[in-house]
Short mmCIF file of C-alpha atoms and ligand atoms in Angstrom, two decimals:
data_model
loop_
_atom_site.label_atom_id
_atom_site.label_comp_id
_atom_site.label_asym_id
_atom_site.label_seq_id
_atom_site.Cartn_x
_atom_site.Cartn_y
_atom_site.Cartn_z
CA MET A 413 88.32 139.62 87.57
CA ILE A 414 86.95 136.24 88.67
CA ILE A 415 88.60 134.85 91.71
CA ILE A 416 88.90 131.14 92.23
CA TRP A 417 89.26 130.27 95.85
CA GLY A 418 88.42 127.50 98.23
CA TRP A 419 89.96 124.85 100.42
CA ARG A 420 91.78 121.69 99.73
CA ALA A 421 93.11 118.97 101.97
CA ILE A 422 96.80 118.51 101.42
CA ARG A 423 98.15 115.10 102.27
CA LYS A 424 101.73 114.57 103.30
CA VAL A 425 102.90 110.97 102.99
CA LEU A 426 104.85 110.08 106.13
CA GLY A 427 105.61 106.54 105.04
CA SER A 428 104.24 103.45 103.38
CA GLY A 429 104.25 99.69 103.72
CA ARG A 430 102.14 96.56 103.84
CA PHE A 431 99.39 95.91 106.37
CA PHE A 432 96.34 93.75 107.07
CA CYS A 433 93.33 95.81 105.98
CA PRO A 434 90.28 94.91 108.14
CA GLN A 435 87.99 96.29 105.43
CA CYS A 436 89.52 94.26 102.55
CA GLY A 437 90.15 91.26 104.84
CA GLY A 438 93.67 90.71 103.48
CA ASP A 439 97.19 92.05 103.07
CA THR A 440 97.53 95.21 101.00
CA ASP A 441 99.66 98.35 100.71
CA TYR A 442 99.08 101.39 102.91
CA LYS A 443 100.14 105.00 103.13
CA HIS A 444 100.69 106.75 106.45
CA LEU A 445 99.34 110.26 105.94
CA ALA A 446 99.32 113.61 107.70
CA LEU A 447 96.46 115.85 106.58
CA ARG A 448 95.84 119.57 106.76
CA ARG A 449 93.27 121.78 105.09
CA TRP A 450 94.59 124.89 103.32
CA PHE A 451 92.81 127.98 102.12
CA THR A 452 93.64 128.31 98.42
CA ILE A 453 93.49 131.08 95.89
CA PHE A 454 93.82 130.11 92.25
CA PHE A 455 94.44 126.62 93.58
CA ILE A 456 97.58 127.75 95.36
CA PRO A 457 97.63 126.87 99.10
CA ILE A 458 97.90 130.20 100.94
CA ILE A 459 96.82 129.75 104.55
CA PRO A 460 97.09 126.53 106.56
CA LEU A 461 93.75 125.84 108.24
CA LYS A 462 92.68 122.89 110.38
CA ASP A 463 95.19 120.15 111.17
CA LEU A 464 93.25 116.98 110.31
CA GLY A 465 95.68 114.66 112.09
CA THR A 466 97.26 111.50 110.78
CA CYS A 467 95.83 108.26 109.47
CA VAL A 468 96.71 105.05 107.71
CA GLU A 469 95.01 104.74 104.32
CA CYS A 470 94.47 101.44 102.49
CA SER A 471 95.68 101.75 98.89
CA ARG A 472 93.00 99.31 97.70
CA CYS A 473 89.74 100.37 99.40
CA ARG A 474 90.91 103.88 100.46
CA THR A 475 89.55 103.39 103.99
CA ALA A 476 91.34 105.49 106.61
CA PHE A 477 92.31 103.92 109.95
CA THR A 478 94.13 105.05 113.07
CA GLU A 479 97.74 103.92 113.44
CA ARG A 480 96.62 101.08 115.75
CA VAL A 481 95.69 99.08 112.64
CA LEU A 482 99.43 98.56 112.12
CA ASP A 483 99.63 96.58 115.39
CA VAL A 484 98.04 93.62 113.61
CA THR A 485 100.57 91.66 111.56
CA THR A 486 99.93 90.80 107.93
CA LEU A 487 98.85 87.26 107.03
CA GLU A 488 102.24 86.68 105.39
CA VAL A 489 104.22 87.82 108.41
CA PHE A 490 101.95 85.81 110.73
CA ALA A 491 102.63 82.66 108.65
CA HIS A 492 106.36 83.48 108.82
CA HIS A 493 106.18 83.72 112.64
CA GLN A 494 104.05 80.57 112.85
CA GLY A 495 106.69 78.59 110.95
CA LEU A 496 109.46 79.96 113.15
CA ALA A 497 107.57 79.14 116.36
CA ASN A 498 106.91 75.57 115.24
CA ARG A 499 110.55 75.10 114.23
CA ALA A 500 111.76 76.64 117.50
CA VAL A 501 109.75 74.33 119.76
CA VAL A 502 110.35 71.17 117.72
CA ALA A 503 114.11 71.88 117.58
CA HIS A 504 114.17 72.59 121.32
CA LEU A 505 112.37 69.32 122.14
CA VAL A 506 114.77 67.40 119.89
CA SER A 507 117.71 69.07 121.68
CA LEU A 508 116.29 67.83 125.00
CA SER A 509 116.19 64.21 123.74
CA PRO A 510 119.85 63.36 122.99
CA PRO A 511 121.49 61.95 121.06
CA VAL A 512 120.39 64.03 118.06
CA ASP A 513 120.49 61.32 115.40
CA ASP A 514 118.56 60.32 112.30
CA THR A 515 115.69 58.95 114.40
CA THR A 516 115.11 62.09 116.47
CA VAL A 517 115.61 64.39 113.48
CA GLY A 518 113.19 62.21 111.49
CA GLU A 519 110.55 62.54 114.23
CA GLY A 520 111.10 66.30 114.29
CA LEU A 521 110.61 66.56 110.52
CA LEU A 522 107.46 64.43 110.79
CA ALA A 523 106.03 66.86 113.37
CA LEU A 524 106.87 69.84 111.16
CA ALA A 525 105.38 68.26 108.03
CA SER A 526 101.89 69.24 109.20
CA ALA A 527 102.93 72.58 110.73
CA PRO A 528 101.82 75.79 108.99
CA GLY A 529 104.40 78.33 107.84
CA VAL A 530 107.30 75.90 107.44
CA ARG A 531 108.82 76.25 103.98
CA ASP A 532 108.90 73.39 101.47
CA GLY A 533 112.31 71.76 101.42
CA TYR A 534 112.93 72.16 105.12
CA ASP A 535 115.16 69.12 105.74
CA GLY A 536 117.29 67.34 108.32
CA GLU A 537 120.19 69.71 107.79
CA ALA A 538 117.96 72.71 108.44
CA LEU A 539 116.50 71.07 111.55
CA SER A 540 119.97 70.23 112.88
CA ALA A 541 120.96 73.91 112.50
CA ASP A 542 117.74 74.89 114.34
CA VAL A 543 118.53 72.40 117.13
CA SER A 544 121.79 74.28 117.81
CA PHE A 545 120.07 77.68 117.74
CA PHE A 546 116.94 76.77 119.72
CA ALA A 547 118.64 74.69 122.43
CA ASP A 548 118.51 77.96 124.36
CA PRO A 549 115.05 78.29 126.06
CA GLY A 550 115.38 82.07 125.84
CA ALA A 551 115.49 81.88 122.03
CA VAL A 552 112.36 79.68 122.04
CA ALA A 553 110.49 82.16 124.23
CA ALA A 554 111.49 85.05 121.93
CA TYR A 555 110.18 83.20 118.86
CA LEU A 556 106.89 82.26 120.55
CA ARG A 557 106.12 85.82 121.62
CA PRO A 558 104.90 87.25 118.27
CA ILE A 559 102.25 84.56 117.72
CA ALA A 560 101.12 84.23 121.33
CA ALA A 561 98.80 87.23 121.16
CA GLU A 562 97.37 86.54 117.70
CA MET A 563 96.76 82.78 117.70
CA THR A 564 93.23 81.52 118.29
CA ILE A 565 92.50 79.13 121.16
CA GLU A 566 92.07 76.29 118.65
CA GLY A 567 95.40 77.23 117.09
CA ARG A 568 97.18 77.04 120.46
CA GLU A 569 95.59 73.67 121.19
CA GLU A 570 96.70 72.26 117.84
CA PHE A 571 100.20 73.68 118.31
CA LEU A 572 100.53 72.01 121.76
CA ARG A 573 98.94 68.79 120.51
CA ARG A 574 101.64 68.57 117.81
CA MET A 575 104.41 68.99 120.41
CA ILE A 576 102.89 66.49 122.87
CA VAL A 577 102.72 63.88 120.08
CA LEU A 578 106.37 64.59 119.21
CA VAL A 579 107.54 64.12 122.82
CA ALA A 580 105.64 60.82 122.98
CA ARG A 581 107.44 59.64 119.83
CA LEU A 582 110.98 60.80 120.68
CA PRO A 583 112.82 57.69 121.95
CA HIS A 584 114.90 59.44 124.60
CA ALA A 585 112.60 62.23 125.76
CA GLY A 586 112.94 62.74 129.48
CA PRO A 587 111.10 64.83 132.08
CA SER A 588 112.81 67.97 130.77
CA ALA A 589 110.87 67.66 127.49
CA GLY A 590 107.58 67.43 129.40
CA LEU A 591 108.60 70.49 131.42
CA ALA A 592 109.45 72.36 128.22
CA ILE A 593 105.89 71.73 126.95
CA GLU A 594 104.58 73.35 130.15
CA HIS A 595 106.75 76.43 129.48
CA VAL A 596 105.49 76.60 125.90
CA ALA A 597 101.88 76.37 127.15
CA ALA A 598 102.55 79.20 129.61
CA ALA A 599 104.08 81.33 126.83
CA LEU A 600 100.90 80.77 124.78
CA ALA A 601 98.73 81.74 127.78
CA VAL A 602 97.32 78.18 128.06
CA SER A 603 96.60 77.26 131.67
CA PRO A 604 97.98 74.03 133.28
CA ALA A 605 94.42 72.65 133.49
CA HIS A 606 93.85 73.38 129.81
CA LEU A 607 97.18 71.72 128.95
CA ALA A 608 96.19 68.64 130.99
CA GLY A 609 93.00 68.44 128.95
CA ILE A 610 94.94 68.61 125.67
CA ARG A 611 97.30 65.87 126.92
CA GLN A 612 94.35 63.69 127.82
CA HIS A 613 92.84 64.31 124.41
CA VAL A 614 96.09 63.23 122.71
CA GLN A 615 96.40 60.11 124.89
CA SER A 616 92.83 59.09 124.06
CA GLY A 617 93.83 59.10 120.39
CA ALA A 618 91.07 61.54 119.38
CA PRO A 619 91.66 63.24 116.04
CA ALA A 620 92.79 66.89 115.89
CA ALA A 621 90.08 69.52 115.43
CA GLY A 622 91.84 71.41 112.62
CA GLY A 623 94.69 73.76 111.72
CA ASP A 624 96.48 76.02 114.18
CA LEU A 625 95.77 79.48 112.85
CA MET B 394 121.94 92.27 114.10
CA ILE B 395 119.84 94.86 112.30
CA PRO B 396 120.84 98.47 113.07
CA ALA B 397 118.15 100.94 114.14
CA PRO B 398 116.86 103.16 111.31
CA PRO B 399 117.95 106.81 111.16
CA GLU B 400 115.99 108.96 113.62
CA GLY B 401 112.97 110.72 112.10
CA ALA B 402 113.59 109.56 108.53
CA SER B 403 110.97 107.87 106.33
CA VAL B 404 112.72 104.63 105.45
CA LEU B 405 111.84 101.11 104.30
CA PHE B 406 113.53 97.88 105.35
CA ASN B 407 115.87 96.53 102.67
CA PRO B 408 116.40 92.76 103.17
CA PRO B 409 119.90 91.45 102.40
CA PRO B 410 120.42 88.87 99.63
CA GLY B 411 119.14 85.42 100.55
CA TRP B 412 116.59 86.66 103.09
CA ALA B 413 113.17 85.22 102.20
CA ALA B 414 111.46 88.01 104.15
CA PRO B 415 107.66 88.03 103.67
CA ALA B 416 106.04 91.12 102.14
CA GLY B 417 105.63 93.73 104.84
CA PHE B 418 108.51 92.40 106.95
CA ASP B 419 109.66 95.26 109.17
CA PRO B 420 111.88 94.73 112.24
CA ARG B 421 110.51 97.97 113.74
CA ARG B 422 107.16 96.15 114.14
CA GLY B 423 108.74 93.26 116.07
CA HIS B 424 109.10 90.94 113.07
CA LEU B 425 111.71 88.25 113.69
CA VAL B 426 114.64 87.19 111.54
CA ASP B 427 114.85 83.52 110.52
CA PRO B 428 118.09 82.18 112.10
CA ALA B 429 118.66 80.22 108.86
CA TRP B 430 118.99 83.42 106.80
CA PRO B 431 122.59 84.18 105.80
CA SER B 432 124.59 87.02 107.34
CA ALA B 433 124.22 90.36 105.56
CA PRO B 434 127.16 91.50 103.44
CA GLU B 435 129.57 93.86 105.20
CA GLY B 436 128.19 97.41 105.23
CA TRP B 437 124.74 96.38 103.93
CA ALA B 438 122.23 99.26 103.88
CA PHE B 439 119.33 97.81 105.89
CA TRP B 440 117.30 101.02 105.52
CA LEU B 441 116.57 102.88 102.29
CA PRO B 442 114.65 106.15 101.87
CA ASP B 443 110.93 105.63 101.32
CA ALA B 444 110.40 107.12 97.85
CA SER B 445 106.66 107.55 98.52
CA ALA B 446 107.25 109.97 101.41
CA GLY B 447 106.60 113.61 100.52
CA ARG B 448 103.66 115.76 99.65
CA GLU B 449 100.52 114.86 97.74
CA HIS B 450 97.74 117.20 96.74
CA ALA B 451 94.04 116.58 96.79
CA ALA B 452 92.60 115.56 93.45
CA LEU B 453 90.46 118.62 92.92
CA PRO B 454 89.98 121.99 94.58
CA SER B 455 86.58 123.19 95.61
CA THR B 456 85.17 126.54 94.74
CA THR B 457 82.12 128.64 95.41
CA LEU B 458 81.96 129.95 91.85
CA ARG B 459 80.41 128.00 89.03
CA PRO B 460 80.61 130.08 85.82
CA THR B 461 79.51 129.14 82.34
CA GLN B 462 81.82 127.08 80.15
CA ALA B 463 82.88 130.24 78.25
CA GLU B 464 83.73 132.01 81.47
CA ALA B 465 85.61 128.99 82.70
CA ARG B 466 87.77 128.98 79.58
CA SER B 467 88.45 132.67 80.01
CA VAL B 468 89.35 132.14 83.64
CA ARG B 469 91.76 129.37 82.81
CA LEU B 470 93.55 131.64 80.34
CA ARG B 471 93.76 134.46 82.79
CA ASN B 472 94.85 132.18 85.62
CA ARG B 473 98.05 131.57 83.83
CA LEU B 474 98.83 135.28 83.71
CA ILE B 475 97.67 136.48 87.10
CA VAL B 476 100.08 136.58 90.00
CA VAL B 477 98.44 136.35 93.36
CA GLY B 478 98.37 139.87 94.85
CA ALA B 479 97.51 141.08 98.27
CA VAL B 480 95.90 138.16 100.08
CA VAL B 481 93.67 140.26 102.29
CA VAL B 482 92.08 142.08 99.35
CA VAL B 483 91.47 138.87 97.45
CA VAL B 484 89.91 137.17 100.45
CA GLY B 485 87.57 140.12 100.90
CA ILE B 486 86.39 140.01 97.28
CA GLY B 487 86.01 136.27 97.50
CA LEU B 488 83.86 136.50 100.59
CA ALA B 489 81.60 139.00 98.89
CA ALA B 490 81.23 136.71 95.87
CA TRP B 491 80.45 133.79 98.14
CA ALA B 492 77.81 135.71 100.01
CA GLY B 493 76.20 136.75 96.72
CA LEU B 494 76.09 133.20 95.44
CA ALA B 495 74.70 131.76 98.63
CA SER B 496 71.29 133.29 98.00
CA SER B 497 71.00 131.70 94.56
CA SER B 498 72.33 128.20 95.25
CA ASN B 499 70.01 125.36 94.21
CA GLN B 500 70.96 123.15 97.19
CA PRO B 501 71.43 119.70 95.67
CA GLY B 502 71.70 116.83 98.14
CA ALA B 503 73.59 113.65 98.89
CA GLY B 504 73.42 111.16 96.07
CA SER B 505 73.64 113.82 93.35
CA CYS B 506 76.39 113.39 90.77
CA TRP B 507 78.87 115.92 89.46
CA GLY B 508 81.17 116.19 86.50
CA GLY B 509 82.83 118.69 84.23
CA SER B 510 86.25 120.18 83.80
CA SER B 511 89.06 119.93 86.29
CA GLU B 512 88.22 123.40 87.58
CA TRP B 513 84.44 123.69 87.47
CA LEU B 514 81.84 121.09 88.28
CA HIS B 515 78.17 120.95 87.33
CA GLU B 516 75.43 118.54 88.31
CA VAL B 517 74.98 115.66 85.86
CA PRO B 518 72.77 112.54 85.82
CA CYS B 519 74.44 109.74 87.79
CA SER B 520 74.10 107.47 84.75
CA SER B 521 76.17 109.92 82.68
CA ALA B 522 79.74 109.14 81.71
CA GLU B 523 80.54 112.64 82.96
CA ALA B 524 79.57 111.71 86.55
CA ASP B 525 83.06 111.82 88.02
CA TYR B 526 81.93 112.59 91.57
CA VAL B 527 79.05 111.62 93.81
CA ALA B 528 77.85 113.69 96.76
CA VAL B 529 78.11 111.65 99.95
CA GLY B 530 76.86 114.18 102.46
CA ARG B 531 75.67 117.69 103.15
CA THR B 532 77.30 119.40 106.09
CA ALA B 533 77.71 122.81 107.65
CA SER B 534 81.49 122.85 107.30
CA PRO B 535 84.12 121.14 105.13
CA ASP B 536 85.72 119.74 108.29
CA GLU B 537 82.62 117.61 108.87
CA CYS B 538 83.00 115.85 105.52
CA PRO B 539 84.29 112.27 105.69
CA TYR B 540 88.04 112.01 105.24
CA THR B 541 87.67 110.35 101.84
CA SER B 542 85.81 113.40 100.62
CA ASP B 543 88.56 115.96 100.22
CA THR B 544 86.67 117.57 97.38
CA TYR B 545 83.50 119.50 98.05
CA LEU B 546 81.25 122.20 96.77
CA ASP B 547 80.31 125.19 98.83
CA LEU B 548 76.57 125.80 98.35
CA GLY B 549 76.54 128.98 100.37
CA ASP B 550 74.47 127.71 103.29
CA ALA B 551 75.88 124.16 103.26
CA ILE B 552 78.78 122.05 102.07
CA LEU B 553 78.28 119.19 99.64
CA CYS B 554 80.94 116.53 100.28
CA LEU B 555 82.11 114.76 97.11
CA GLU B 556 83.88 111.48 96.50
CA PRO B 557 85.13 110.01 93.22
CA ASN B 558 82.25 108.11 91.59
ZN1 ZN C 676 91.37 98.01 102.29
#
């Protein structure tokens, strides 16, 4: 009798989803796996051997990562959060510059026209609904939080530059709007000195450096 | 308000109609709902079982025995008839066979290519269409093989870790 025996790693899929694969450099599907080696006879797992732990495996390049790779958001979700953060701050600044009329809404839409992540077709009606929702500073802070840790320094600068320009253009913006910009800067971990520099840059009329990724 | 998923279950987020949620959107990972999205229908199931959750097997088992093609065919026939008997006895015979083979192994190295049937592999030129696997390392134990190499050949005094070519 010839006996066929050996080991095989048996993978149990704990879950699946979409993640940013650092190896592929883009969004792709993943499987969350638990692995264990088994002693097999005639290819039948008989004895569980070493527990190989858990990992996250990229479905495209098959690279295995620790679960910490899931802490980084996908490019699509980051763009979604970027659009929400821009809408939140613009709507909040408009709410601080009453009355909310065609002029202020128009200025808000102009600011959002160059903002990443804002869907095509976002109009005055959508901004008016956002003004009601994001009049609450707590809601603004909640919608800034996801991007604060992942935005580059240049991205934060461009984001603040856009809001400073908007406040300068809103006809009835008072000191509260300027104060709100300071809170936004703090939420993005931009120091008061750094914010003063960005303000000076805007007032000098210098062109923006680039996008706010 | 999105309800928490069932404790311990493998589930996926199921966005309600009208939610333009980006691919990979998962409230468990802190992803935020757009306030412009419509309310979910009454009783909406926000969490559905993840159909991919379960058990998966490795692509190919490893073995210490590499018989001739004729023997392999014979083994495959017999495999279908044999019921696994006393595990201890089988392990003992297997160990003896392994020890016997160890002295005659030809010790191929990393970079060698392997192909053959689904049960037995033999070394083939890497340019061959049969080269289904490539050896990526030679280790003392299967546990030292890279994770991606869940197939390997036991050479008696070393393990040859294989990956799909
Ligand atoms: Zn990948």
